[in-house]
PDB file of C-alpha atoms and ligand atoms in Angstrom:
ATOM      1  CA  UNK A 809      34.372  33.793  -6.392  1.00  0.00           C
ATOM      2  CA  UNK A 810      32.656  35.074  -3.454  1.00  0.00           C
ATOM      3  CA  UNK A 811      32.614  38.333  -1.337  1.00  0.00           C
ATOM      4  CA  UNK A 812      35.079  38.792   1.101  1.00  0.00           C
ATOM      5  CA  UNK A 813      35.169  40.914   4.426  1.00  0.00           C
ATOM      6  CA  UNK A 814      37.959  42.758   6.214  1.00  0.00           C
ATOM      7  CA  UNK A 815      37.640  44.431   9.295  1.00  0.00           C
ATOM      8  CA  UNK A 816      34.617  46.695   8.273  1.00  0.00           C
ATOM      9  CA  UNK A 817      34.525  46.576   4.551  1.00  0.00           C
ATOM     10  CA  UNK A 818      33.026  44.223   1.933  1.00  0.00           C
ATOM     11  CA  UNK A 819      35.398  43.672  -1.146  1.00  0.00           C
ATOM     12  CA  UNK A 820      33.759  41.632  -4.421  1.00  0.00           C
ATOM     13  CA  UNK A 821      35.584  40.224  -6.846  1.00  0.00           C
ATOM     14  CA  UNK A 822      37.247  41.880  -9.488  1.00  0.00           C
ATOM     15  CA  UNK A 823      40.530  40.281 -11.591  1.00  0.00           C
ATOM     16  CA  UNK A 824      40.928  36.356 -11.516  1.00  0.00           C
ATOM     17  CA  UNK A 825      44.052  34.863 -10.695  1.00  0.00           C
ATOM     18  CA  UNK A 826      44.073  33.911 -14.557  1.00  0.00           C
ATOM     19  CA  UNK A 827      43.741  37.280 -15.665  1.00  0.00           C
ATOM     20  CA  UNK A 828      46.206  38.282 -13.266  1.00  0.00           C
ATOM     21  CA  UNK A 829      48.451  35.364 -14.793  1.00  0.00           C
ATOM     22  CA  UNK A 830      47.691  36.241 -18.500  1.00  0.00           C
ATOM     23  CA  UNK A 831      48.471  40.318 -17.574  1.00  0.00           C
ATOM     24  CA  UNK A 832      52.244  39.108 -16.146  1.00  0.00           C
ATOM     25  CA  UNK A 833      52.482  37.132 -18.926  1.00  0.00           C
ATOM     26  CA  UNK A 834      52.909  39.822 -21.330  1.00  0.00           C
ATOM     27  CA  UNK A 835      54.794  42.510 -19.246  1.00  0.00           C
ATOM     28  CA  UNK A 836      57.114  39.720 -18.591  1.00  0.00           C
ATOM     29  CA  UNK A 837      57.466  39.181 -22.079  1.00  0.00           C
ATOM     30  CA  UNK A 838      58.423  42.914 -22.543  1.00  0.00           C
ATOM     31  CA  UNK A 839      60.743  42.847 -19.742  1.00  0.00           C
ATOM     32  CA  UNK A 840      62.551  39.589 -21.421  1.00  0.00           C
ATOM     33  CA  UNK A 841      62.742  41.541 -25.187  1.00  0.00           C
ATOM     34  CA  UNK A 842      64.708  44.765 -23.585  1.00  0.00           C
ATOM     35  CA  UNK A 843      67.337  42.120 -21.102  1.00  0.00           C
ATOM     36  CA  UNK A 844      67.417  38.772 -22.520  1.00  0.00           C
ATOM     37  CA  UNK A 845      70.899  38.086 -24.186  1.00  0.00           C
ATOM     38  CA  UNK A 846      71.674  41.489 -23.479  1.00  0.00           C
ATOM     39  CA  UNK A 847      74.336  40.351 -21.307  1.00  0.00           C
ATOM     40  CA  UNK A 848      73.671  42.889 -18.211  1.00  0.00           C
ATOM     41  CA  UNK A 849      72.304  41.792 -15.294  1.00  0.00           C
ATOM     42  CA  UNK A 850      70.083  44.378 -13.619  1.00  0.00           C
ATOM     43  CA  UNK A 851      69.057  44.431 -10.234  1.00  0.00           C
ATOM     44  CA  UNK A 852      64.796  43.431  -9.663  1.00  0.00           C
ATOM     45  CA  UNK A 853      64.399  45.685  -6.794  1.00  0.00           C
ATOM     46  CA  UNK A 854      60.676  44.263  -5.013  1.00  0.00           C
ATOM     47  CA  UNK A 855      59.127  46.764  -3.026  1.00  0.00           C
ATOM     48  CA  UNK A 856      57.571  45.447   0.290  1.00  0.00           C
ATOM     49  CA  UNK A 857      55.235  43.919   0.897  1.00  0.00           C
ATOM     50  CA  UNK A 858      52.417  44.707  -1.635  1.00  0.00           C
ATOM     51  CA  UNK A 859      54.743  43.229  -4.293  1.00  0.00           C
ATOM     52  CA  UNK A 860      55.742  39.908  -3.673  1.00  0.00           C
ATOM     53  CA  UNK A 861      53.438  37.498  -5.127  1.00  0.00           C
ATOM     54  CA  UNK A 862      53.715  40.270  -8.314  1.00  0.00           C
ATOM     55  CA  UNK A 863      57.678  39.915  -7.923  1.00  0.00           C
ATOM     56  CA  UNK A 864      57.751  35.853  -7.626  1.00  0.00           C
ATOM     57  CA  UNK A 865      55.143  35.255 -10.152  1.00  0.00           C
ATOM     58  CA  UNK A 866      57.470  37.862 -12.998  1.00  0.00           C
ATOM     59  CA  UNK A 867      60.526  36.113 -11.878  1.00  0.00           C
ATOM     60  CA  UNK A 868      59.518  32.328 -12.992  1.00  0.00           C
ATOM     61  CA  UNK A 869      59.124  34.431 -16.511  1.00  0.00           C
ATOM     62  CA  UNK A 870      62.324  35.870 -16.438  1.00  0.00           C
ATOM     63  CA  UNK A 871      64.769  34.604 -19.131  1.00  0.00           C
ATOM     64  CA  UNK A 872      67.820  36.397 -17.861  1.00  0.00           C
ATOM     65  CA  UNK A 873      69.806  36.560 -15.022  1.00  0.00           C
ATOM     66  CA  UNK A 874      69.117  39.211 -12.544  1.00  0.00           C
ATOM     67  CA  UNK A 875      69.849  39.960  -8.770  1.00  0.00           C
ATOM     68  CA  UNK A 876      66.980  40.256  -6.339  1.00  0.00           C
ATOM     69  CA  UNK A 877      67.020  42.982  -3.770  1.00  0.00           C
ATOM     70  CA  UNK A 878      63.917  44.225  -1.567  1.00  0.00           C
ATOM     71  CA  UNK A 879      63.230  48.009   0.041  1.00  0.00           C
ATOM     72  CA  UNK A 880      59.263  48.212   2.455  1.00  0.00           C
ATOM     73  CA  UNK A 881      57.971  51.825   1.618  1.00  0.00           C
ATOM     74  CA  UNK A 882      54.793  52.305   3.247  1.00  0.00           C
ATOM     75  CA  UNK A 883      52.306  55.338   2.052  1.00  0.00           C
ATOM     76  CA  UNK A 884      49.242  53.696   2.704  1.00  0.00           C
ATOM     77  CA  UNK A 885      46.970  54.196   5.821  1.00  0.00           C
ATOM     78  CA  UNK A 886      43.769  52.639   5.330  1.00  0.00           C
ATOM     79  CA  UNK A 887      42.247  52.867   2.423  1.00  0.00           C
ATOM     80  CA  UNK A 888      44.059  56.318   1.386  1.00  0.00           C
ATOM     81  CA  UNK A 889      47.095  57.445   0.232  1.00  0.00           C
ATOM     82  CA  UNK A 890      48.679  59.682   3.249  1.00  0.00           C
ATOM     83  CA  UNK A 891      51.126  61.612   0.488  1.00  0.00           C
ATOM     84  CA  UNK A 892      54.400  60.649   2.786  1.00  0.00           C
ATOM     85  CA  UNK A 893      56.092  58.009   1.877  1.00  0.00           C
ATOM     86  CA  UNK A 894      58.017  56.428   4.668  1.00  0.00           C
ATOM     87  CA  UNK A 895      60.860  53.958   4.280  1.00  0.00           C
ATOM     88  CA  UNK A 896      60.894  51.099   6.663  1.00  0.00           C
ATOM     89  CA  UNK A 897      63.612  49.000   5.657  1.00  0.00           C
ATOM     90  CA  UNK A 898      66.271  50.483   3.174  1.00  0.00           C
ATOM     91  CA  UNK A 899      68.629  48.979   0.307  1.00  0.00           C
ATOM     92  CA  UNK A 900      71.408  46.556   1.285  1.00  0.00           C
ATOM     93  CA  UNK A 901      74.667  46.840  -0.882  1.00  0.00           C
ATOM     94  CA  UNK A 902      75.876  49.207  -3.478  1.00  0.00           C
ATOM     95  CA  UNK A 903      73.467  49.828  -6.941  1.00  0.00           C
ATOM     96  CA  UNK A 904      76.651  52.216  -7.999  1.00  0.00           C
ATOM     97  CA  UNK A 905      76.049  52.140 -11.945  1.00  0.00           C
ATOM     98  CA  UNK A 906      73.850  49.491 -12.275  1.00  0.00           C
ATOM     99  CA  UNK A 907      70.504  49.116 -14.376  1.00  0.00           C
ATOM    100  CA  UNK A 908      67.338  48.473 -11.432  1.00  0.00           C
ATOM    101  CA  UNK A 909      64.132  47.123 -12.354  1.00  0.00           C
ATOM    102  CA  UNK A 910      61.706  48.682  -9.569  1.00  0.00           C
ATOM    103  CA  UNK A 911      58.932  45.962  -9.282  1.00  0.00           C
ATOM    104  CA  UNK A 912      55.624  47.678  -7.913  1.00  0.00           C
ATOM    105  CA  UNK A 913      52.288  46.206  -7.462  1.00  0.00           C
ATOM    106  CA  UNK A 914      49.936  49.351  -7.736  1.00  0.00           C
ATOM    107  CA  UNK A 915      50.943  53.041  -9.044  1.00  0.00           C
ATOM    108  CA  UNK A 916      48.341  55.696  -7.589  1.00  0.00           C
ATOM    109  CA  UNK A 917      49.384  58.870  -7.048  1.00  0.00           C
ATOM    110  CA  UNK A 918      52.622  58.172  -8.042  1.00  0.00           C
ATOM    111  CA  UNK A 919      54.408  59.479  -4.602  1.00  0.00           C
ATOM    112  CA  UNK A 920      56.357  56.383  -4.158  1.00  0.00           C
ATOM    113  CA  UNK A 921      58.071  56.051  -7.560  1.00  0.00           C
ATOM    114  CA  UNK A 922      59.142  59.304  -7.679  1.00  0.00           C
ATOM    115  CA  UNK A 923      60.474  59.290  -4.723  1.00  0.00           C
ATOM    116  CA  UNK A 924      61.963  55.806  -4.634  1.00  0.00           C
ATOM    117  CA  UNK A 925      63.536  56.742  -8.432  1.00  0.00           C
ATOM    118  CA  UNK A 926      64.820  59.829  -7.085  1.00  0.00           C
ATOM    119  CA  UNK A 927      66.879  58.073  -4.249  1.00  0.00           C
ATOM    120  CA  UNK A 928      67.917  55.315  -6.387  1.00  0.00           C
ATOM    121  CA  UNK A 929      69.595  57.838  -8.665  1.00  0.00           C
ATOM    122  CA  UNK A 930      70.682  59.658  -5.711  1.00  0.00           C
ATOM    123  CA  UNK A 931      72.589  56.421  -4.421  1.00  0.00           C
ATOM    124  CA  UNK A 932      73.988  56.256  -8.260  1.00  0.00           C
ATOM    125  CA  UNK A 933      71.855  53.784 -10.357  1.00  0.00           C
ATOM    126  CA  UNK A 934      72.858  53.951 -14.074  1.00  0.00           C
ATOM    127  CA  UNK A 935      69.160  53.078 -15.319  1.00  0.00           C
ATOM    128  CA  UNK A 936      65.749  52.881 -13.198  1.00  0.00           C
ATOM    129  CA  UNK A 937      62.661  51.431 -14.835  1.00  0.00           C
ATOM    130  CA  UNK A 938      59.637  50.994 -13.565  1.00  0.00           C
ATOM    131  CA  UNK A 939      57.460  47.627 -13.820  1.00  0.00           C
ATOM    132  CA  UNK A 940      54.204  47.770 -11.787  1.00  0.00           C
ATOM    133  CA  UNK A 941      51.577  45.236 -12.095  1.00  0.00           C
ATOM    134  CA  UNK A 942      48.186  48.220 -11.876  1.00  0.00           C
ATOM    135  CA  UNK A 943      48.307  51.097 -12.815  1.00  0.00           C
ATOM    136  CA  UNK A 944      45.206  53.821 -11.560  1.00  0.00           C
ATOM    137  CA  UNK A 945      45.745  56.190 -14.726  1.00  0.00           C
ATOM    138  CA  UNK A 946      42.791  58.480 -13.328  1.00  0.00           C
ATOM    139  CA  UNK A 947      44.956  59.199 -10.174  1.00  0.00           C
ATOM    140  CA  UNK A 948      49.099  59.133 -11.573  1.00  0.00           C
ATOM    141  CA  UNK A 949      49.664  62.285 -12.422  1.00  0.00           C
ATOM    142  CA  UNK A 950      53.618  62.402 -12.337  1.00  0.00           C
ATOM    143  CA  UNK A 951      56.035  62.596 -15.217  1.00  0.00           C
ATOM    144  CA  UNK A 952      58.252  59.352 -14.397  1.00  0.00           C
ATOM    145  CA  UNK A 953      57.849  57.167 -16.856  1.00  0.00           C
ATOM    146  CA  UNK A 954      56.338  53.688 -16.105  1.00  0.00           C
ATOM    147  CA  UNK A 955      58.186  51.519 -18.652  1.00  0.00           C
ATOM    148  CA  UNK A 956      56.454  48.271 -17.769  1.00  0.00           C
ATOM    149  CA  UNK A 957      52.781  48.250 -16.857  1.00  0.00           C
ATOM    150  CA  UNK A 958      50.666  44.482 -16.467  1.00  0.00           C
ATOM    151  CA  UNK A 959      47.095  46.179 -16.430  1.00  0.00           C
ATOM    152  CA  UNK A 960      44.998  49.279 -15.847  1.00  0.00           C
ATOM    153  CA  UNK A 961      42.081  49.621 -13.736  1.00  0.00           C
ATOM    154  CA  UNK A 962      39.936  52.214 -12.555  1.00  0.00           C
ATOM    155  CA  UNK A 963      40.509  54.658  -9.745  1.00  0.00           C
ATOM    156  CA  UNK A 964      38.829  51.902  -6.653  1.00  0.00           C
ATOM    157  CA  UNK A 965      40.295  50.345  -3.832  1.00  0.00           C
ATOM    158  CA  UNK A 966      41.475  47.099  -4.112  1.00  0.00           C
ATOM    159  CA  UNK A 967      42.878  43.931  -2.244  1.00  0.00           C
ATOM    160  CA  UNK A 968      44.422  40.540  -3.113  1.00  0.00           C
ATOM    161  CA  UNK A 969      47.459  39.512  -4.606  1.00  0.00           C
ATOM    162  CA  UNK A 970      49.897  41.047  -1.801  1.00  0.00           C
ATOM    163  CA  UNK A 971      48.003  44.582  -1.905  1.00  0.00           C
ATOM    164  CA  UNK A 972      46.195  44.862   1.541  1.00  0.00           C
ATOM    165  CA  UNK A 973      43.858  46.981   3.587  1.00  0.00           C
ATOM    166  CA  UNK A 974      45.563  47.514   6.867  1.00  0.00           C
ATOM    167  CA  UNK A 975      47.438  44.198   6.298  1.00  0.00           C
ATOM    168  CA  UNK A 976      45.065  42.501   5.851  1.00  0.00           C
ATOM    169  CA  UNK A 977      43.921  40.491   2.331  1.00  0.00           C
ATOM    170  CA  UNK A 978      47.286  39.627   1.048  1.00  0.00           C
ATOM    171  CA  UNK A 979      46.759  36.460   0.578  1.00  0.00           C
ATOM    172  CA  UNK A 980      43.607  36.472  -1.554  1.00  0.00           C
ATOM    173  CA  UNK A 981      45.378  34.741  -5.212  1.00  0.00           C
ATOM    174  CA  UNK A 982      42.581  36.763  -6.819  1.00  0.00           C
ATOM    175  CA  UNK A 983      41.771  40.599  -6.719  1.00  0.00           C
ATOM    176  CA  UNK A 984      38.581  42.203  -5.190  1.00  0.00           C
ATOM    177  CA  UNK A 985      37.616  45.563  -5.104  1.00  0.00           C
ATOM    178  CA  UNK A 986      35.814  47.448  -2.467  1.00  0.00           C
ATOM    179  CA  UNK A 987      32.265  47.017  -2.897  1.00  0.00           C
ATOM    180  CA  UNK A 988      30.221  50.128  -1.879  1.00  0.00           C
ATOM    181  CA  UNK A 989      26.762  48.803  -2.058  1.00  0.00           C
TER     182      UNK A 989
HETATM  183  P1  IMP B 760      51.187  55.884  -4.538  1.00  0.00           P
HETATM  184  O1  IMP B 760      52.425  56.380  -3.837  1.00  0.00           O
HETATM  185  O2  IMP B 760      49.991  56.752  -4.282  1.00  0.00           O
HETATM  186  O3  IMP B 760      51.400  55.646  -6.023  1.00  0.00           O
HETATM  187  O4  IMP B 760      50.774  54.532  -3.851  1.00  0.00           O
HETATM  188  C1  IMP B 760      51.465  53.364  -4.026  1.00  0.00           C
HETATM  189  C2  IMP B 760      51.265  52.409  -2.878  1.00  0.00           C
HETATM  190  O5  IMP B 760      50.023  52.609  -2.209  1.00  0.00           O
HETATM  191  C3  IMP B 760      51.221  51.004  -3.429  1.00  0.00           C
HETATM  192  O6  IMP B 760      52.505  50.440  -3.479  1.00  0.00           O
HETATM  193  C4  IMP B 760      50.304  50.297  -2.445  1.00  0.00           C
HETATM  194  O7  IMP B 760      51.052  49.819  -1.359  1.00  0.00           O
HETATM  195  C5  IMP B 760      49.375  51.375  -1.962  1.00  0.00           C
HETATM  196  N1  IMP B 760      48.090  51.338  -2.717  1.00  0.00           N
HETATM  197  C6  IMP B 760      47.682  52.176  -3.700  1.00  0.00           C
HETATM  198  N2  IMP B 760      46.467  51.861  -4.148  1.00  0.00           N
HETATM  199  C7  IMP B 760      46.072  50.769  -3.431  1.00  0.00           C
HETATM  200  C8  IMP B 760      44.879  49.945  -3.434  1.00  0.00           C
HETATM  201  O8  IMP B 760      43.911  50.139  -4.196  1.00  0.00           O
HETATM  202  N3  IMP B 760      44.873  48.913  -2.543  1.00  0.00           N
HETATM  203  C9  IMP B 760      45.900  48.655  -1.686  1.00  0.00           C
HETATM  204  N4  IMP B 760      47.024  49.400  -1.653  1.00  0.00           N
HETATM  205  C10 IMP B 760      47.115  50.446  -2.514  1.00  0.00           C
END
């Protein structure tokens, strides 16, 4: 894997696709032990855009039947979290007593699940758990639980996978992190 530039920064390589795959392999497998013959069928709620490779590769591993529905939050300027979380496109249809499964592809700070989980609760979800693919323990510093979490990695900015800088890097199947050298 080689460097890869964006706009003005260098990013190097950092997570393979494979360990990527191996990481949704086994919070896909904890997903399918608390829903699978459980009868319900919860709603996989994909927040835009960061998370939609994360949301299509977890749903070939789901062995249950669930409905897909998407929200775009954006919080993100640049490289840095700007604390407000802004919605850009909200939910479609009622989530009125049902179990949602928010599907994330980074937790930082933590400003966008507690305020998504908030709203969802607000709009009368029965259950909300969390799934994100990373998770920057160093920075998350909120109390909502994060029931499902693929991998940890250090506090560093990354790209790849659907997580972007200024849109750009999406579609990078591997991760890379921003190289400061
Ligand atoms: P939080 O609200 O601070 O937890 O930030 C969550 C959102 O910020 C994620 O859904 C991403 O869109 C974005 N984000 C956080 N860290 C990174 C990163 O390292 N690279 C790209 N986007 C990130």
């Amino acid at each position: 894997m080689d460097k890869i530039r964006l706009f003005d920064k260098t990013f190097k390589p950092f997570l393979s696709y494979e360990e990527i795959a191996e990481a949704i392999d086994n919070v896909a497998e904890k997903i399918n032990a608390d829903f699978e013959g459980k009868g319900e069928v919860p709603i996989l709620l994909c927040v835009l855009n960061g998370s939609v490779m994360f949301c299509g590769e977890l749903m070939k591993r789901m062995r249950f039947d669930a409905e897909l529905k998407s929200i775009k939050l954006s919080s993100y300027s640049g490289t840095q979290s700007t604390g407000k979380v802004r919605e850009m496109m909200g939910l479609t249809g009622s989530i009125e007593g049902r179990t949602v499964i928010v599907i994330e592809d980074i937790v930082d700070t933590g400003n966008t699940i507690v305020q998504l989980k908030k709203s969802l609760e607000d709009k009368g979800a029965k259950c909300v758990k969390i799934c994100t693919m990373l998770l920057k323990p160093e920075v998350y510093d909120k109390d909502v639980r994060l029931d499902y979490v693929a991998k940890e990695i250090p506090n560093a900015f990354i790209v790849g996978f659907g997580l972007d800088y200024d849109e750009l890097g999406r579609n990078y199947k591997d991760i890379y992190v921003i190289d400061n050298e």
